[in-house]
Coordinates of C-alpha atoms and ligand atoms in Angstrom, one line a residue:
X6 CA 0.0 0.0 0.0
X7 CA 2.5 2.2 0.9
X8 CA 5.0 1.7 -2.3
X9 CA 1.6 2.1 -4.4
X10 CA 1.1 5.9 -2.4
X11 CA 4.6 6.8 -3.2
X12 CA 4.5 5.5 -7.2
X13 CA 1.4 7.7 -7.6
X14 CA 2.7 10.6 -5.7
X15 CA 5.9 10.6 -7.8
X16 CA 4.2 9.8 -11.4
X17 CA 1.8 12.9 -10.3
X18 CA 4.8 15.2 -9.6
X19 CA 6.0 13.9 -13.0
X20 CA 2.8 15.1 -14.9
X21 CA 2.8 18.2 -13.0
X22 CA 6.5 19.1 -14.3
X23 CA 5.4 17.7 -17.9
X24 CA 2.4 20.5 -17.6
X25 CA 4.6 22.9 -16.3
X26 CA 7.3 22.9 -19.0
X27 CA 4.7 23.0 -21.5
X28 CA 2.8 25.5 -20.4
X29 CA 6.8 27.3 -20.7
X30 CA 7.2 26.1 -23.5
X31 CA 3.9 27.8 -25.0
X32 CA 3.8 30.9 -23.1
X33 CA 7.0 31.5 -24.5
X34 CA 7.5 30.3 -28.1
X35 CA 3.7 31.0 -29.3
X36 CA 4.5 34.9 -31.0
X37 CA 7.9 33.2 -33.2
X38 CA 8.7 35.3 -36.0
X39 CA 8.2 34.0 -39.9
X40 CA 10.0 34.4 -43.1
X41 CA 8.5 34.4 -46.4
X42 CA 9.5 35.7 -49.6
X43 CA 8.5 39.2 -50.5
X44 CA 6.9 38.9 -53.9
X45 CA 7.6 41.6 -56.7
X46 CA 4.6 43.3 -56.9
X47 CA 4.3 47.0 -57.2
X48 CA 0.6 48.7 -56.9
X49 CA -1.0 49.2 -60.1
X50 CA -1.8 53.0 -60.5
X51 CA -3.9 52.6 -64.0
X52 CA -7.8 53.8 -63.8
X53 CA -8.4 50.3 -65.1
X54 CA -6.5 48.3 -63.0
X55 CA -7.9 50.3 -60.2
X56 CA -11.4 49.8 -61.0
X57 CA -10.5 45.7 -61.4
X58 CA -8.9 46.3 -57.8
X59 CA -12.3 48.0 -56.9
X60 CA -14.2 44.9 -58.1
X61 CA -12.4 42.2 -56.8
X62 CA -12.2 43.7 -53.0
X63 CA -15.9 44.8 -53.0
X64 CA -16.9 41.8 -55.0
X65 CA -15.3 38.0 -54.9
X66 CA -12.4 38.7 -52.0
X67 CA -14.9 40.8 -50.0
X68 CA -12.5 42.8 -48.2
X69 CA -14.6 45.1 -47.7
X70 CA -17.0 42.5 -45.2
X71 CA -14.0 42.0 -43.1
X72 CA -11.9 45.2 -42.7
X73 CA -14.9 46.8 -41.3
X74 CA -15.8 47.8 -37.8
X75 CA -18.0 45.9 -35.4
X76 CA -20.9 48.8 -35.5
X77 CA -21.2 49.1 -39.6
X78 CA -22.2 45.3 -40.2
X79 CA -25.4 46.7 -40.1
X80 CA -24.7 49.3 -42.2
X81 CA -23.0 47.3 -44.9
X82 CA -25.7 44.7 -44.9
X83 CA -28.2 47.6 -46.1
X84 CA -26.0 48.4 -48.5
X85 CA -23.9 51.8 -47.3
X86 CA -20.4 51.5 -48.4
X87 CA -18.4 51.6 -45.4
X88 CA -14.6 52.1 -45.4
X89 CA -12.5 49.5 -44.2
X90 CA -10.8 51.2 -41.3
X91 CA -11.1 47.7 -39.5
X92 CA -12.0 46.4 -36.0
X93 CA -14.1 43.5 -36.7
X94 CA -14.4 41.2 -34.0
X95 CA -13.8 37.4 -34.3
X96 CA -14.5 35.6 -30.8
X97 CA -13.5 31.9 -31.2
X98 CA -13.9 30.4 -27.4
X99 CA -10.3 29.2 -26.7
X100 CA -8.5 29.9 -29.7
X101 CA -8.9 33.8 -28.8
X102 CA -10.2 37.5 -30.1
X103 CA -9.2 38.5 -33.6
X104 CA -9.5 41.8 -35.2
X105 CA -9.6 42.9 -38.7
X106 CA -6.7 45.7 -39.2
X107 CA -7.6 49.0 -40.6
X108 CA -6.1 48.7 -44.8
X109 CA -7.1 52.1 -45.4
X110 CA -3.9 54.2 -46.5
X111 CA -3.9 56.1 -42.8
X112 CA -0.2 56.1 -42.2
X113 CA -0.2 55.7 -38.1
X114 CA -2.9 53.6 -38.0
X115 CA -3.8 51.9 -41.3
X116 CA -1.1 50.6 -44.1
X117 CA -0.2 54.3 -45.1
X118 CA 3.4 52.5 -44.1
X119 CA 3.6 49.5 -45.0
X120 CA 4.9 48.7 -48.5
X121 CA 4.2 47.1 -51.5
X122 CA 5.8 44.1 -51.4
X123 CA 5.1 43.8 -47.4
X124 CA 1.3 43.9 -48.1
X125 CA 2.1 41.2 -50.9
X126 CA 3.4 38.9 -49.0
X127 CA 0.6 39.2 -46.3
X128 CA -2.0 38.1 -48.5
X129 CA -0.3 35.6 -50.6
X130 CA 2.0 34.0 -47.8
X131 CA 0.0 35.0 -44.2
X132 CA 3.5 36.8 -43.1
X133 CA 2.0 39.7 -41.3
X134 CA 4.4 43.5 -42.0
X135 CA 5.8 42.2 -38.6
X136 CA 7.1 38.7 -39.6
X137 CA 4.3 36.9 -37.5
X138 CA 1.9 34.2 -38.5
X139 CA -1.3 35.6 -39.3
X140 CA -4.9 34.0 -38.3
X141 CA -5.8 32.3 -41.4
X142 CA -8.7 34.0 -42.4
X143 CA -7.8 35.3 -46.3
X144 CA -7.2 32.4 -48.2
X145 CA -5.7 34.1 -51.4
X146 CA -2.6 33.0 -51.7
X147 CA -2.4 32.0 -55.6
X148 CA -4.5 35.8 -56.2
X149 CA -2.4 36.0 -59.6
X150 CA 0.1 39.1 -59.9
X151 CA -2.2 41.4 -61.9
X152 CA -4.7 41.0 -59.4
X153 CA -3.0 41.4 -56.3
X154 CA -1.6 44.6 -57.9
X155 CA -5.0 45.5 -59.1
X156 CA -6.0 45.4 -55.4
X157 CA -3.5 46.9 -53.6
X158 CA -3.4 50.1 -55.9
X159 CA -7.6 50.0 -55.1
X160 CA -6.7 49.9 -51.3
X161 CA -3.8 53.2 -52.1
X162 CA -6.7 54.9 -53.7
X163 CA -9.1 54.9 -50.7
X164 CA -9.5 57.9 -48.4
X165 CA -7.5 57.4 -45.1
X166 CA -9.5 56.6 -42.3
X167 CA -7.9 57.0 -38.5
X168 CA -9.0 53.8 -36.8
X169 CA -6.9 52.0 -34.3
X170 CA -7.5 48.9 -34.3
X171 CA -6.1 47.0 -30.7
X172 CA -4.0 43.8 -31.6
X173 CA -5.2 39.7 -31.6
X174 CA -6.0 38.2 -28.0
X175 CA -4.8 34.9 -28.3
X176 CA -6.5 32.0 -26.1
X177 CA -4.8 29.6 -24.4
X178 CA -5.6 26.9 -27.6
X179 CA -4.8 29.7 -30.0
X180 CA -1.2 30.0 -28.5
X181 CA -0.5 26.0 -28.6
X182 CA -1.4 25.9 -31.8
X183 CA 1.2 28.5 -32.8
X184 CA 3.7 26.9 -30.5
X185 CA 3.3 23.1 -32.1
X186 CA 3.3 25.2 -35.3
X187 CA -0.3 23.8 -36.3
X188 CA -1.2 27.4 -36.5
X189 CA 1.8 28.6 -39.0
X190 CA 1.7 30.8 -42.2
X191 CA 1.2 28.8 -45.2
X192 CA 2.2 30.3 -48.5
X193 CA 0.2 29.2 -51.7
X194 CA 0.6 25.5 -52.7
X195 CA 2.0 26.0 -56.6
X196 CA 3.2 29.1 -58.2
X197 CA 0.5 31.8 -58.9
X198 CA -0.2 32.6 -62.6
X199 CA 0.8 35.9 -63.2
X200 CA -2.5 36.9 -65.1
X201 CA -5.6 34.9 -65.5
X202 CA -7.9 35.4 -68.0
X203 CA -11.9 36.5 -66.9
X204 CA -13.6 34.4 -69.2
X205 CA -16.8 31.7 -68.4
X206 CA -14.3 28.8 -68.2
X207 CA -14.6 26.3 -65.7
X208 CA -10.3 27.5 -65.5
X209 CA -11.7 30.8 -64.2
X210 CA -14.6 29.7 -62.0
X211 CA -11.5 26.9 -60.5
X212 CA -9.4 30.4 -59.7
X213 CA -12.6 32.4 -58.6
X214 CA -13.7 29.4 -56.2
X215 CA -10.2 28.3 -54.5
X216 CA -8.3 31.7 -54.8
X217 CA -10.1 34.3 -54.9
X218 CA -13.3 34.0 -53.1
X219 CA -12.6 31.9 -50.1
X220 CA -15.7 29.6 -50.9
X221 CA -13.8 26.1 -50.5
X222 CA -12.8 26.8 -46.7
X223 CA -16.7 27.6 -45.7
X224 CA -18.2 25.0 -47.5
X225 CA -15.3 21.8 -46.4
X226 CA -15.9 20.6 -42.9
X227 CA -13.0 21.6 -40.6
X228 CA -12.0 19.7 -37.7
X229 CA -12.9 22.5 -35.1
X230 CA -9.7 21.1 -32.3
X231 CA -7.2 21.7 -34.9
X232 CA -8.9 24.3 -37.1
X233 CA -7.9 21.7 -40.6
X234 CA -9.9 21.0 -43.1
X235 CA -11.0 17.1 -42.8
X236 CA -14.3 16.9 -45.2
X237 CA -14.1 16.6 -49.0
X238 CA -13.5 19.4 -50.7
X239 CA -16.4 21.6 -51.2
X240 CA -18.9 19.0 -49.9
X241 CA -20.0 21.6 -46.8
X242 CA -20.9 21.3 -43.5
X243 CA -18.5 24.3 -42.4
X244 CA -20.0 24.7 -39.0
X245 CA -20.4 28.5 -38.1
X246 CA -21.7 28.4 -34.2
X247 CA -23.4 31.5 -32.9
X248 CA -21.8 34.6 -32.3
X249 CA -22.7 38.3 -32.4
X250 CA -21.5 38.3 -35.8
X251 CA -24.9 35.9 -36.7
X252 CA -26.9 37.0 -34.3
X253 CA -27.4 34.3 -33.0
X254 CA -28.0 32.2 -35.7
X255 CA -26.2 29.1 -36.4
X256 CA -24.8 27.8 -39.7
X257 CA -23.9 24.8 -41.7
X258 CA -22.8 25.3 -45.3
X259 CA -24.0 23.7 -47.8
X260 CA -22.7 20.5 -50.3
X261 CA -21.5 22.4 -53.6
X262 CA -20.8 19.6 -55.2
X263 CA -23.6 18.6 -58.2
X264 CA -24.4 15.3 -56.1
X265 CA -28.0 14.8 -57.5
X266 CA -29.0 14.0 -54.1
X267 CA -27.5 15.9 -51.7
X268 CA -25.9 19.1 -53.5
X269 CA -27.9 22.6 -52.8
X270 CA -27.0 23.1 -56.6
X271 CA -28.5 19.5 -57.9
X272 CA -31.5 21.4 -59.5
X273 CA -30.2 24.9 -60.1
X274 CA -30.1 26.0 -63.5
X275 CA -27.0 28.6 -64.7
X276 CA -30.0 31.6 -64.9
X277 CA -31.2 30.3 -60.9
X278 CA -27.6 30.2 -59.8
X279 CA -27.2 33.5 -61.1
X280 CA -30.0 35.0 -59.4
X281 CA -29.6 33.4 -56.2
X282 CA -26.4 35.6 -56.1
X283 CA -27.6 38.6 -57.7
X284 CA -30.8 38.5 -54.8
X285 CA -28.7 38.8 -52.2
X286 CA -28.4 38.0 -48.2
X287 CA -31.7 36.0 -47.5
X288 CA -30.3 34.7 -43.9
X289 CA -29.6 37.2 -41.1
X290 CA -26.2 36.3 -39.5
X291 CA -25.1 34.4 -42.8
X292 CA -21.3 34.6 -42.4
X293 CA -21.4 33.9 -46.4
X294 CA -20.6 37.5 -47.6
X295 CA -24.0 38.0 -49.9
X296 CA -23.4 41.8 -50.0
X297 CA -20.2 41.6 -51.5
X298 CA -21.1 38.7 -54.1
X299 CA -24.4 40.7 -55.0
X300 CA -21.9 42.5 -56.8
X301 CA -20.9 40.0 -58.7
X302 CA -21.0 40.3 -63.2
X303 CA -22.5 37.4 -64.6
X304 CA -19.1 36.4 -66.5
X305 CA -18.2 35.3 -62.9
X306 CA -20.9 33.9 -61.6
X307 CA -20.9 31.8 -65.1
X308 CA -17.7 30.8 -64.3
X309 CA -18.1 29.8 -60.6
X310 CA -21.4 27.6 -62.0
X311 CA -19.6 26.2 -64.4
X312 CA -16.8 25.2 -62.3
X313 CA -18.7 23.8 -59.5
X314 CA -21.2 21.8 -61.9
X315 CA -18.2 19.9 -63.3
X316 CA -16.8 18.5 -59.9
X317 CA -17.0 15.0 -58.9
X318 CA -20.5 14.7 -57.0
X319 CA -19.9 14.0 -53.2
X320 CA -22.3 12.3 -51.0
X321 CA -22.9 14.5 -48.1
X322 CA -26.0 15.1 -46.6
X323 CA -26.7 18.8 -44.9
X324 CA -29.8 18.2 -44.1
X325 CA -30.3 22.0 -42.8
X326 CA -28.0 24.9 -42.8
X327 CA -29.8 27.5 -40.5
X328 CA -30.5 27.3 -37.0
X329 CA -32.4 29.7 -34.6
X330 CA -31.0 31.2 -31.5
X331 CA -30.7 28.3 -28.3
X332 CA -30.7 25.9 -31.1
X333 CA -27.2 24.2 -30.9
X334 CA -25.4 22.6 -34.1
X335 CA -25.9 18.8 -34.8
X336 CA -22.5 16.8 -33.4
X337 CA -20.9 15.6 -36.7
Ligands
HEC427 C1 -12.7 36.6 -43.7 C2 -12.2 37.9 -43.3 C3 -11.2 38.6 -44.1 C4 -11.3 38.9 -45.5 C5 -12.3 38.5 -46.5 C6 -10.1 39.7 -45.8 N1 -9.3 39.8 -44.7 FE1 -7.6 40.8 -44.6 N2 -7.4 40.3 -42.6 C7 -8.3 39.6 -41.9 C8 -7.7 39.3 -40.6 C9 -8.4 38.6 -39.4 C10 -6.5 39.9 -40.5 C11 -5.5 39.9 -39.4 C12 -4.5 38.8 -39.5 C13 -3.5 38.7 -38.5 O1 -2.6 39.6 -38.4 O2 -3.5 37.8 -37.7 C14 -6.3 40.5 -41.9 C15 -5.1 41.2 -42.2 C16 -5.0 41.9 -43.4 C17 -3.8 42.8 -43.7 C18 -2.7 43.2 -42.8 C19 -1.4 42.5 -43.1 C20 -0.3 42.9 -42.1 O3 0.8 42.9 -42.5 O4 -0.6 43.3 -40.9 C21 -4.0 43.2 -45.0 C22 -3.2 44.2 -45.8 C23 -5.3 42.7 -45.5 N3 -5.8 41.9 -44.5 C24 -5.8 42.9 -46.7 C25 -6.9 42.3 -47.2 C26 -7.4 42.4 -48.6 C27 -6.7 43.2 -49.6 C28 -8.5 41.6 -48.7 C29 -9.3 41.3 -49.9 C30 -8.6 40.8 -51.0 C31 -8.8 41.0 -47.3 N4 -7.8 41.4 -46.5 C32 -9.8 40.2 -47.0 C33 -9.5 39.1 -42.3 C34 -10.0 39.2 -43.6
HEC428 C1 -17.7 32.8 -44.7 C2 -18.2 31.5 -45.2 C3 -18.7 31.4 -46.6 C4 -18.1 31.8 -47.8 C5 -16.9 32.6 -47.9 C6 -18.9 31.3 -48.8 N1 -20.0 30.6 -48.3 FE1 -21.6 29.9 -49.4 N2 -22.6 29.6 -47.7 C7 -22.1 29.6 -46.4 C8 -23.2 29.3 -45.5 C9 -23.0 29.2 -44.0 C10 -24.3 29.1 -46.2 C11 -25.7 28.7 -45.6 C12 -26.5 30.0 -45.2 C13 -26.9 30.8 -46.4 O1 -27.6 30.3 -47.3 O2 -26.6 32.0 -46.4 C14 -24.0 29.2 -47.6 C15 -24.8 29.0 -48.7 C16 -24.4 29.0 -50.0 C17 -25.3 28.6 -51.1 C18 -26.7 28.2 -51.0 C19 -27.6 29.4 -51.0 C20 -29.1 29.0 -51.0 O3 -29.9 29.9 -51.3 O4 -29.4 27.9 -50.6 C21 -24.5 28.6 -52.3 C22 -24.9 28.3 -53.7 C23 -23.2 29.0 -51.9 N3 -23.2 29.2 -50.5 C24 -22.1 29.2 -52.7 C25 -20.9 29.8 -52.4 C26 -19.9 30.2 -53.3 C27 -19.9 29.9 -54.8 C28 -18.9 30.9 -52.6 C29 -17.7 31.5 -53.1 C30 -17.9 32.5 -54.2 C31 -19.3 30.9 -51.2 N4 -20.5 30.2 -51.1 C32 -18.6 31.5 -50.2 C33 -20.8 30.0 -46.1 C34 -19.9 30.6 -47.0

């Protein structure tokens, strides 16, 4: 009995020095600093290219949802254009409180300072301008040259705005995952194209859908410990729990794949799809940016059909994708 006391007191001092020293081991290695490549990219300065910038920020990369503040959702949702000095509020139990930064051109307290190249890199390898990992909420990184610099000279052009935005408050889970490097910047997987063509191609809609309008990360389940993607691709089920950000509302996305049986799309026509888009938001507290893809041109949304259309169908049953308030998310 009394050998049995002493093993257990010693394997629980064990454990608590094993906690301890990771616990260190976190609280000091979570903020590491990152390299990436700074990519040669200068900001384009053309009317045109401007107007393209203009397009893709306020349309299919719907900057303009994110970089706002918390009090002009609202605003944005009934249709004022509001600038993106930042501050949006992403509370994620655990993992922490993330803010959107302030891109207007304000020089203390938007991107008036950072540079070209530093902005680049940002968006295409989630480097932040101060070599940390970013929270990986813009999935652009193959955005092809001419667009990036299409959209960076359309954030030079806006009027400053002075916001100040207060940094990231990582959880405790948010750190480890930056410690273990499961949270670490990851650049784009081959070489972006330096120009893509807009055309109705299913090329296009591939480039609209996985590039440039962060569609395949909402609508691919993601294992919600370790914040990866572990459902087929495009299949939904992207579980979006309430928050003040959908008011209470909880979401499931929906299968984009043309299974006949189970895919929201199975018995949409091109002309439906298109005006299912051009309608609008139809769910409050949607986190799917409707406002920003109501501005979609129908060369896109052809594109985006066409592309999704031609995907291997997946079997995946979403057998609802709003909830009300109180009601909680079905365990998957
Ligand atoms: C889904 C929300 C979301 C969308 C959409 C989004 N952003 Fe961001 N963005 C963020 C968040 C969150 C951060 C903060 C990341 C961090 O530092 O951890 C950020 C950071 C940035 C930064 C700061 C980089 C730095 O060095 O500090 C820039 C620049 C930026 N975004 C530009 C854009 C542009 C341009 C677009 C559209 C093409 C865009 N964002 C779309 C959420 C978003
Ligand atoms: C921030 C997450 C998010 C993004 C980004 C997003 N979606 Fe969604 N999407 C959802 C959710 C959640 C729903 C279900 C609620 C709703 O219908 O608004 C949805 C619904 C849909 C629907 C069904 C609408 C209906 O009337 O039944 C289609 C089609 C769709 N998304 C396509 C897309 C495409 C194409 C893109 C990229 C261009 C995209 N989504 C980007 C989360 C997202």
């Amino acid at each position: 009995m009394k050998t049995f006391v002493k093993i257990l007191k010693w394997t629980g001092l064990v454990l608590l020095i094993v906690i301890a020293g990771l616990v260190l081991f976190i609280q000091f290695s979570w903020n590491r600093d990152y390299e990436a490549p700074f990519p040669e990219i200068a900001a384009a300065t053309d009317s045109a290219s401007i107007a393209r910038g203009a397009y893709l920020a306020n349309g299919i990369s719907h900057c303009n949802t994110c970089h706002i503040p918390n009090d002009k959702i609202d605003a944005l949702v009934a249709g004022e254009k509001v600038p993106m000095s930042g501050g949006l509020e992403f509370e994620i139990p655990g993992f922490g409180t993330f803010r959107t930064p302030n891109i207007t051109p304000d020089a203390e307290t938007g991107i008036g300072k950072l540079s070209d190249a530093e902005i680049a890199r940002a968006i295409r390898y989630g480097v932040s301008h101060k070599g940390k990992a970013m929270v990986p909420f813009m999935s652009f990184q193959g955005m092809s040259d001419t667009d990036l610099a299409c959209v960076i000279g359309y954030l030079r052009s806006l009027e400053p705005v002075s916001h100040k935005v207060e940094d990231h408050e990582f959880g405790f889970i948010g750190k480890a995952l930056l410690a273990f490097g499961l949270m670490k910047p990851v650049g784009p997987k081959d070489t972006p194209e330096k120009f893509v063509e807009p055309d109705t191609t299913e090329a296009y809609g591939r480039y609209l859908v996985y590039q440039m309008g962060n569609c395949q990360p909402c609508h691919t389940e993601v294992d919600m410990a370790t914040m990866q993607p572990k459902g087929p691709e495009l299949a939904g089920k992207g579980a979006f729990p309430a928050d003040k950000l959908t008011k209470g509302y909880s979401f499931l996305s929906p299968n984009l794949t043309p299974d006949p049986e189970t895919g929201v799309l199975a018995d949409w026509t091109e002309t439906h799809f298109i005006e299912r888009f051009k309608q609008g938001r139809v769910h409050e507290g949607s986190p799917m940016p409707w406002e920003s893809f109501q501005n979609l041109e129908e060369l896109e949304l052809k594109a985006i059909y066409r592309f999704l259309m031609a995907q291997k169908p997946v079997k995946n049953a979403v057998e609802k994708t709003v909830f009300e308030p109180g009601e909680s998310l079905p365990r998957s």
